Amino acid sequence: MSGTGGPSLIDSLFQRTLDDLIKGIRLHIPGASQSTFISKSLDEIRREIKSTDLQTKSIALQKLTYLHSLHHIDMSWAAFHAVELTSSSSFIHKKTGYLAASLSFRSSIDVLLLLTNQLRKDLGSNNQHEVSLALECLSVICTPDFARDLTPDIFTLLTSSKSFIKKKAIACLLMVFSQYPDAVRVCFKRLVENLESAGDNNAQVLAATVGVFCELATKEPRSYLPLAPEFYRILVESRNNWVLIKVLKIFAQLGKLEPRLAKKVVEPICDHMKRSEAKSLVFECVRTVVSSFYEYEFAVKLAVEKIREFLMDSDLNLRYLGLQGLLLVAPHHLWAVLENKEVVIKSLSDVDRNIKLEALRLVMSMVSDDNVVEICRVLIGYALKSDPEFCNEILRSMLSTCSRNVYEIIIDFDWYVSLLGEMARIPHCQNGEEIEFQLIDIGMRVKDVRPELVRVGRDLLIDPALLGNPFIHRILSAAAWVSGEYIQFSRNPFEIMEALLQPRTNLLPPSIRSVYIHSTFKVLSFCLHSFLLPEEGVNSSLIKVDDIEPGFTYSESEQEFTENDHATSYSSMHKGDTFTQESIVNVLTLVITSLTPLTESHDVEIQERVRNVLGLAQLAQEEICSHHDQKEKMVDKVDLKTSTIVRLINEAFSEDLGPIPFNAQERVPIPNGLVLEDNLSNLDSICADVQLPINESFSLIKPTFLPTDGDSTSNQQNEEDSEVSAAESTSLLAEHRKRHGLFYLPSDTNKKASSSFPPANDPKQGDNDVEDLVKLTEESLVLKRKPNLSRPRPVVVKLDEGDRLPITVKKTDENDDLISGAVRDVLLGNEATSHSNNPSGRRKGKSHSKDKVENSETSSSSKRRSKHRSHGKNVEEKDENSEKSKQKSGGRHKSRRRADGHIDVAVQKPVIPDFLL
Amino acid sequence: MIHFVLLISRQGKVRLTKWYSPYTQKERSKVIRELSGMILTRGPKLCNFVEWRGFKVVYKRYASLYFCMCINQEDNELEVLEIIHHYVEILDRYFGSVCELDLIFNFHKAYYILDEVLIAGELQESSKKTVARLVAAQDSLVEAAKEEAASISNIIAQATK
């Protein structure tokens, strides 16, 4: 009788069929009612599936499979029932069981082992359809265990007389190999033999075999070089497009490794290209030629011709592929792209987004330092016309292309910086983050461009409309930082001050607003310095830059500036009428009135910075106003308290910020006695001590605050605090500056580090700034090629790598290694000996690979001599090869021992297969 | 190789999924969601290839159904397009001008036919005739088994067990 909880006979008789289930699901509206129905059906299925009647069970499982495959219902709990059904003698039950297994089984299922025996039984069945079921299932759910246990059975099937079974067994091998590389040693020979199968009956067998080799060769092509003659024969003789496409893929891989092979196959490939009607084959030929055989002019010419046909076709698919083909040609034959320039540019406004993207990539591939300006101009035009998504795609690729290898292709940085400014103003621009990064990055790396940078920054800052667009807040933040940091290049610091303090800045998020405020601080201290200590201004911070850049022009009127009138304009700027008593007083008033309300800001960062600025401004205001009467006495200014402070602040700011290598942090030696991996179990006790004072400072919030301010987490200082002594405030500011830098360059984990320890690649970077800059200037003035640039660049390149692409270790499947190792062994005729899955085995594989090339060379040369294969000779050659490999590996003890072993076995094993040649 | 085959209706309903590369259940749902969002929104007269997570998805719409296959970057898109068409033609021949409902109610048959067309993510049979013959042979085996199971004597045996 049926087991506990199993269905009654009535249940079985009136079981809902699959049709009923599907109809039921369709009757219910998707959503709650449908899912109720499904869960009700699931309960039924759970009951029915326990039935002893296989028919009932089978229908239940089929329904469950349906729910699993189309409604994502978990069915791992039913795995046992699926296995049970596969063992049924009835074909329909078996089929249902296998379908469920192949759709739902995963290696984690524990009943998987139960299936092994059934699979073995079915693989050996007389009924070819049962064998087919088992093979199909295995090809999907194969695990290392299955592969290991069933390799012998599949090996047997490889010689099956029914091509229906044979092709499936062959296709299955790919999975088996990848799960259990040692299977290669058993099956590889038979697999290779199938390459020779010909005739109509065997067409599918050949296709399956080539398919397996195609997949194997994409993972590790080198091992399959010895089989090149076989593939060549197929390439020339086969008329089956499916097979030809696969063979072409194999040759695309092999051709890269063996130039002589390339020479041999280029012609047949061109023949196919000319002859074939099938676009898929033609395109495969094109792709093979342009990606692997690009040295053969005539082949490339033919391929480009075909690409052009594709590009002109009305079929969008072909146009898309044509663009892809061009993209593949581009690295080696840019002329092909230039020839089709119009089509490419036209495709930028295609209806299909994919085609547009492809065209964009192509346009980017054409970019060089000669035409970058022109291309960017065209692209900006397209960006303005395009939909927001594609517009941003254009901007993104422009940004990434231009910044590639640390702005390698940019010669005119003034132009590039203004381009960045232009991008910020494109309505849909969402690349704020990248533009922000580049503006600051360029500011730090390229001193020459700073005046232009400040000008671009100014244009962005003074436009109140931009503050309303959240997408460009990041750019504004960069503009504010640049304007503050390089304020000495500004034509009109007061204007920037006004821009930084304009009322609409309250639209900015706090983090960016605090940047604005800190920039205010820099601008203010610069103004005060220029006013109070005009001579020093020339002598200290500014002169530094001035010395560095003899050809540099301060940007009073950048356009017509030349070196000659530099001196005059400089003085007119700083000693002239810009910094009058009145204007300074105005600035101070402006600062104090605009920032005072912010002293009660919720944001700690803003509050703290505002207080710093106000501290300085109030002090200066007091002193300057009191000296108002005696303004003719310039000497007095120097003695003012403010002067001392401003001098110190400016000294702190005068240190130039520069890019820092990504790995700078790692270079900091860990201090003695600092244990980084220590358990932090006693952290609580430490924190308890630390937290106390913080809480106290929180409690300093004045009760006069608005009610909403109650939760303000400000770390505010008292009024008296802002009147700290000069030395204290300087150190405080230095501290801020340090943090400020951190804020901008996330990877620069230790900004101060630039002075305290040498950065990774350019130890004397700080000192060499002068030289670098001179070189950079010369370079941009004179001409391109950048041998002299090679010095500053390396630092940046490294930094760039670290910043941008996280280092991805190319993940080679260990199994692939094992497979190719095994393949080499088999091809060299020593399959039975080694079970190399240890390092020494791997090493041996390596040492063989060299021989492999020679081996293939001999093989292809011998093939050139005569197409007919002479077996005896080949066997000889084989032996020679093994000899060679023996001698070669003599240097390494481990491999030598192994190689010797192989030879011994080779002697015992009389027949070395001749399939190699 | 083909990593997976998806059949999605115009309304975003999944009609068939076959995975040749390992994906967890969670990943499968995510893939389906992402791809149907991407493919169903594309206009009618655009190209049949979309790039997706470093792979290519080749799709083609037949009536209300989108047939999608995911392949590697370097695989041949046109070839896969032909495979899709090949499969559709076989389905059409088998069901006699196939429609979405045929595939809904005979989902298992759609799988069996697919299993004769593809194996391990590769095309295994390029002849429509052969596939039709094989599927018919299997159907007759199934019918034979069904008849046996449905015979009265069997039911009696079951009832009296």
PDB file of C-alpha atoms in Angstrom, chain A residues 677-827:
ATOM      1  CA  GLU A 677      46.017  42.010  12.900  1.00  0.00           C
ATOM      2  CA  ASP A 678      45.429  42.133  16.586  1.00  0.00           C
ATOM      3  CA  ASN A 679      41.990  41.301  17.881  1.00  0.00           C
ATOM      4  CA  LEU A 680      40.115  44.408  18.827  1.00  0.00           C
ATOM      5  CA  SER A 681      38.306  42.812  21.707  1.00  0.00           C
ATOM      6  CA  ASN A 682      39.257  45.530  24.126  1.00  0.00           C
ATOM      7  CA  LEU A 683      38.015  48.204  21.764  1.00  0.00           C
ATOM      8  CA  ASP A 684      34.982  48.812  23.927  1.00  0.00           C
ATOM      9  CA  SER A 685      36.968  49.830  26.913  1.00  0.00           C
ATOM     10  CA  ILE A 686      39.017  52.202  24.791  1.00  0.00           C
ATOM     11  CA  CYS A 687      35.953  53.670  23.171  1.00  0.00           C
ATOM     12  CA  ALA A 688      34.322  54.251  26.493  1.00  0.00           C
ATOM     13  CA  ASP A 689      37.191  56.552  27.336  1.00  0.00           C
ATOM     14  CA  VAL A 690      37.119  58.268  24.012  1.00  0.00           C
ATOM     15  CA  GLN A 691      33.436  58.853  23.747  1.00  0.00           C
ATOM     16  CA  LEU A 692      33.135  60.842  26.892  1.00  0.00           C
ATOM     17  CA  PRO A 693      34.751  64.067  25.704  1.00  0.00           C
ATOM     18  CA  ILE A 694      32.883  63.891  22.418  1.00  0.00           C
ATOM     19  CA  ASN A 695      29.625  63.798  24.251  1.00  0.00           C
ATOM     20  CA  GLU A 696      30.651  66.794  26.211  1.00  0.00           C
ATOM     21  CA  SER A 697      31.339  68.763  23.110  1.00  0.00           C
ATOM     22  CA  PHE A 698      27.934  67.801  21.792  1.00  0.00           C
ATOM     23  CA  SER A 699      26.394  69.229  24.890  1.00  0.00           C
ATOM     24  CA  LEU A 700      27.881  72.562  24.022  1.00  0.00           C
ATOM     25  CA  ILE A 701      25.061  73.163  21.586  1.00  0.00           C
ATOM     26  CA  LYS A 702      23.463  76.296  22.707  1.00  0.00           C
ATOM     27  CA  PRO A 703      19.892  76.150  23.886  1.00  0.00           C
ATOM     28  CA  THR A 704      19.196  79.198  21.762  1.00  0.00           C
ATOM     29  CA  PHE A 705      19.237  76.995  18.686  1.00  0.00           C
ATOM     30  CA  LEU A 706      16.049  76.351  16.864  1.00  0.00           C
ATOM     31  CA  PRO A 707      14.272  73.264  18.108  1.00  0.00           C
ATOM     32  CA  THR A 708      15.313  71.303  15.047  1.00  0.00           C
ATOM     33  CA  ASP A 709      18.887  71.984  15.945  1.00  0.00           C
ATOM     34  CA  GLY A 710      18.590  69.841  18.988  1.00  0.00           C
ATOM     35  CA  ASP A 711      20.021  66.817  17.246  1.00  0.00           C
ATOM     36  CA  SER A 712      22.786  68.718  15.569  1.00  0.00           C
ATOM     37  CA  THR A 713      25.964  66.759  15.766  1.00  0.00           C
ATOM     38  CA  SER A 714      28.223  69.699  15.595  1.00  0.00           C
ATOM     39  CA  ASN A 715      31.646  69.775  16.958  1.00  0.00           C
ATOM     40  CA  GLN A 716      31.521  73.439  17.384  1.00  0.00           C
ATOM     41  CA  GLN A 717      34.007  75.652  19.036  1.00  0.00           C
ATOM     42  CA  ASN A 718      33.288  78.537  21.281  1.00  0.00           C
ATOM     43  CA  GLU A 719      33.698  82.028  20.095  1.00  0.00           C
ATOM     44  CA  GLU A 720      36.863  82.470  22.066  1.00  0.00           C
ATOM     45  CA  ASP A 721      38.290  79.448  20.390  1.00  0.00           C
ATOM     46  CA  SER A 722      38.364  81.170  17.078  1.00  0.00           C
ATOM     47  CA  GLU A 723      40.709  83.733  18.484  1.00  0.00           C
ATOM     48  CA  VAL A 724      43.390  81.252  19.087  1.00  0.00           C
ATOM     49  CA  SER A 725      46.995  82.148  18.889  1.00  0.00           C
ATOM     50  CA  ALA A 726      48.576  82.397  15.516  1.00  0.00           C
ATOM     51  CA  ALA A 727      50.638  79.262  15.822  1.00  0.00           C
ATOM     52  CA  GLU A 728      47.677  77.223  16.888  1.00  0.00           C
ATOM     53  CA  SER A 729      45.492  78.385  14.071  1.00  0.00           C
ATOM     54  CA  THR A 730      48.179  77.654  11.564  1.00  0.00           C
ATOM     55  CA  SER A 731      48.541  74.126  12.702  1.00  0.00           C
ATOM     56  CA  LEU A 732      44.810  73.786  12.749  1.00  0.00           C
ATOM     57  CA  LEU A 733      44.623  74.992   9.199  1.00  0.00           C
ATOM     58  CA  ALA A 734      47.354  72.724   8.085  1.00  0.00           C
ATOM     59  CA  GLU A 735      45.360  69.947   9.568  1.00  0.00           C
ATOM     60  CA  HIS A 736      42.284  71.040   7.652  1.00  0.00           C
ATOM     61  CA  ARG A 737      44.127  71.295   4.509  1.00  0.00           C
ATOM     62  CA  LYS A 738      45.295  67.788   4.929  1.00  0.00           C
ATOM     63  CA  ARG A 739      41.764  66.600   5.366  1.00  0.00           C
ATOM     64  CA  HIS A 740      40.587  68.695   2.562  1.00  0.00           C
ATOM     65  CA  GLY A 741      42.975  67.058   0.197  1.00  0.00           C
ATOM     66  CA  LEU A 742      41.781  63.707   1.404  1.00  0.00           C
ATOM     67  CA  PHE A 743      38.274  64.612   0.609  1.00  0.00           C
ATOM     68  CA  TYR A 744      39.133  65.206  -2.958  1.00  0.00           C
ATOM     69  CA  LEU A 745      41.345  62.347  -3.783  1.00  0.00           C
ATOM     70  CA  PRO A 746      39.936  59.286  -2.169  1.00  0.00           C
ATOM     71  CA  SER A 747      42.874  57.140  -3.148  1.00  0.00           C
ATOM     72  CA  ASP A 748      45.407  59.552  -1.808  1.00  0.00           C
ATOM     73  CA  THR A 749      45.256  57.944   1.505  1.00  0.00           C
ATOM     74  CA  ASN A 750      47.958  60.055   2.905  1.00  0.00           C
ATOM     75  CA  LYS A 751      48.106  63.450   1.413  1.00  0.00           C
ATOM     76  CA  LYS A 752      50.803  64.723   3.700  1.00  0.00           C
ATOM     77  CA  ALA A 753      52.791  61.757   2.639  1.00  0.00           C
ATOM     78  CA  SER A 754      53.985  63.574  -0.435  1.00  0.00           C
ATOM     79  CA  SER A 755      56.342  65.477   1.736  1.00  0.00           C
ATOM     80  CA  SER A 756      57.026  62.923   4.412  1.00  0.00           C
ATOM     81  CA  PHE A 757      57.946  60.013   2.210  1.00  0.00           C
ATOM     82  CA  PRO A 758      58.753  59.560  -1.426  1.00  0.00           C
ATOM     83  CA  PRO A 759      55.947  58.409  -3.685  1.00  0.00           C
ATOM     84  CA  ALA A 760      56.381  55.109  -5.365  1.00  0.00           C
ATOM     85  CA  ASN A 761      57.739  55.738  -8.788  1.00  0.00           C
ATOM     86  CA  ASP A 762      59.274  59.102  -8.752  1.00  0.00           C
ATOM     87  CA  PRO A 763      61.206  59.463  -5.568  1.00  0.00           C
ATOM     88  CA  LYS A 764      62.139  63.035  -6.184  1.00  0.00           C
ATOM     89  CA  GLN A 765      58.811  64.101  -7.419  1.00  0.00           C
ATOM     90  CA  GLY A 766      58.454  67.028  -5.082  1.00  0.00           C
ATOM     91  CA  ASP A 767      61.856  68.409  -5.929  1.00  0.00           C
ATOM     92  CA  ASN A 768      61.601  67.701  -9.582  1.00  0.00           C
ATOM     93  CA  ASP A 769      58.439  69.567 -10.159  1.00  0.00           C
ATOM     94  CA  VAL A 770      60.378  72.366 -11.709  1.00  0.00           C
ATOM     95  CA  GLU A 771      62.065  70.212 -14.261  1.00  0.00           C
ATOM     96  CA  ASP A 772      58.957  68.278 -15.045  1.00  0.00           C
ATOM     97  CA  LEU A 773      57.046  71.373 -15.628  1.00  0.00           C
ATOM     98  CA  VAL A 774      59.632  72.852 -17.881  1.00  0.00           C
ATOM     99  CA  LYS A 775      59.562  69.701 -19.885  1.00  0.00           C
ATOM    100  CA  LEU A 776      55.849  69.718 -20.033  1.00  0.00           C
ATOM    101  CA  THR A 777      55.763  73.276 -21.201  1.00  0.00           C
ATOM    102  CA  GLU A 778      58.371  72.695 -23.828  1.00  0.00           C
ATOM    103  CA  GLU A 779      56.585  69.653 -24.929  1.00  0.00           C
ATOM    104  CA  SER A 780      53.278  71.358 -25.339  1.00  0.00           C
ATOM    105  CA  LEU A 781      54.872  74.333 -27.042  1.00  0.00           C
ATOM    106  CA  VAL A 782      57.237  72.534 -29.330  1.00  0.00           C
ATOM    107  CA  LEU A 783      55.693  69.283 -30.438  1.00  0.00           C
ATOM    108  CA  LYS A 784      54.336  65.958 -29.598  1.00  0.00           C
ATOM    109  CA  ARG A 785      56.215  62.704 -29.111  1.00  0.00           C
ATOM    110  CA  LYS A 786      56.863  62.496 -25.487  1.00  0.00           C
ATOM    111  CA  PRO A 787      60.169  60.920 -24.724  1.00  0.00           C
ATOM    112  CA  ASN A 788      60.837  63.764 -22.348  1.00  0.00           C
ATOM    113  CA  LEU A 789      57.496  63.161 -20.784  1.00  0.00           C
ATOM    114  CA  SER A 790      58.404  59.692 -19.843  1.00  0.00           C
ATOM    115  CA  ARG A 791      59.471  60.819 -16.424  1.00  0.00           C
ATOM    116  CA  PRO A 792      56.363  62.388 -14.982  1.00  0.00           C
ATOM    117  CA  ARG A 793      54.111  59.905 -16.733  1.00  0.00           C
ATOM    118  CA  PRO A 794      55.108  56.674 -15.051  1.00  0.00           C
ATOM    119  CA  VAL A 795      53.967  57.912 -11.698  1.00  0.00           C
ATOM    120  CA  VAL A 796      50.633  58.793 -13.088  1.00  0.00           C
ATOM    121  CA  VAL A 797      50.165  55.660 -15.036  1.00  0.00           C
ATOM    122  CA  LYS A 798      50.523  53.668 -11.918  1.00  0.00           C
ATOM    123  CA  LEU A 799      48.222  55.935 -10.064  1.00  0.00           C
ATOM    124  CA  ASP A 800      45.740  55.684 -12.819  1.00  0.00           C
ATOM    125  CA  GLU A 801      45.724  51.939 -12.760  1.00  0.00           C
ATOM    126  CA  GLY A 802      45.217  51.953  -9.109  1.00  0.00           C
ATOM    127  CA  ASP A 803      42.477  54.526  -9.267  1.00  0.00           C
ATOM    128  CA  ARG A 804      40.524  53.218 -12.109  1.00  0.00           C
ATOM    129  CA  LEU A 805      40.729  49.562 -12.866  1.00  0.00           C
ATOM    130  CA  PRO A 806      41.055  47.329  -9.901  1.00  0.00           C
ATOM    131  CA  ILE A 807      43.735  44.826 -10.677  1.00  0.00           C
ATOM    132  CA  THR A 808      42.016  41.809 -12.065  1.00  0.00           C
ATOM    133  CA  VAL A 809      44.008  38.695 -11.994  1.00  0.00           C
ATOM    134  CA  LYS A 810      43.203  36.775 -15.099  1.00  0.00           C
ATOM    135  CA  LYS A 811      41.377  33.843 -13.772  1.00  0.00           C
ATOM    136  CA  THR A 812      42.487  30.816 -15.619  1.00  0.00           C
ATOM    137  CA  ASP A 813      40.563  27.832 -14.663  1.00  0.00           C
ATOM    138  CA  GLU A 814      42.842  25.360 -13.091  1.00  0.00           C
ATOM    139  CA  ASN A 815      40.970  22.738 -14.997  1.00  0.00           C
ATOM    140  CA  ASP A 816      41.931  24.367 -18.260  1.00  0.00           C
ATOM    141  CA  ASP A 817      45.544  24.018 -17.301  1.00  0.00           C
ATOM    142  CA  LEU A 818      44.985  20.438 -16.447  1.00  0.00           C
ATOM    143  CA  ILE A 819      43.151  19.778 -19.666  1.00  0.00           C
ATOM    144  CA  SER A 820      45.807  21.321 -21.825  1.00  0.00           C
ATOM    145  CA  GLY A 821      48.491  19.516 -19.877  1.00  0.00           C
ATOM    146  CA  ALA A 822      46.722  16.264 -20.479  1.00  0.00           C
ATOM    147  CA  VAL A 823      46.187  17.085 -24.130  1.00  0.00           C
ATOM    148  CA  ARG A 824      49.869  17.729 -24.587  1.00  0.00           C
ATOM    149  CA  ASP A 825      50.702  14.471 -22.978  1.00  0.00           C
ATOM    150  CA  VAL A 826      48.298  12.592 -25.158  1.00  0.00           C
ATOM    151  CA  LEU A 827      49.459  14.264 -28.310  1.00  0.00           C
TER     152      LEU A 827
END
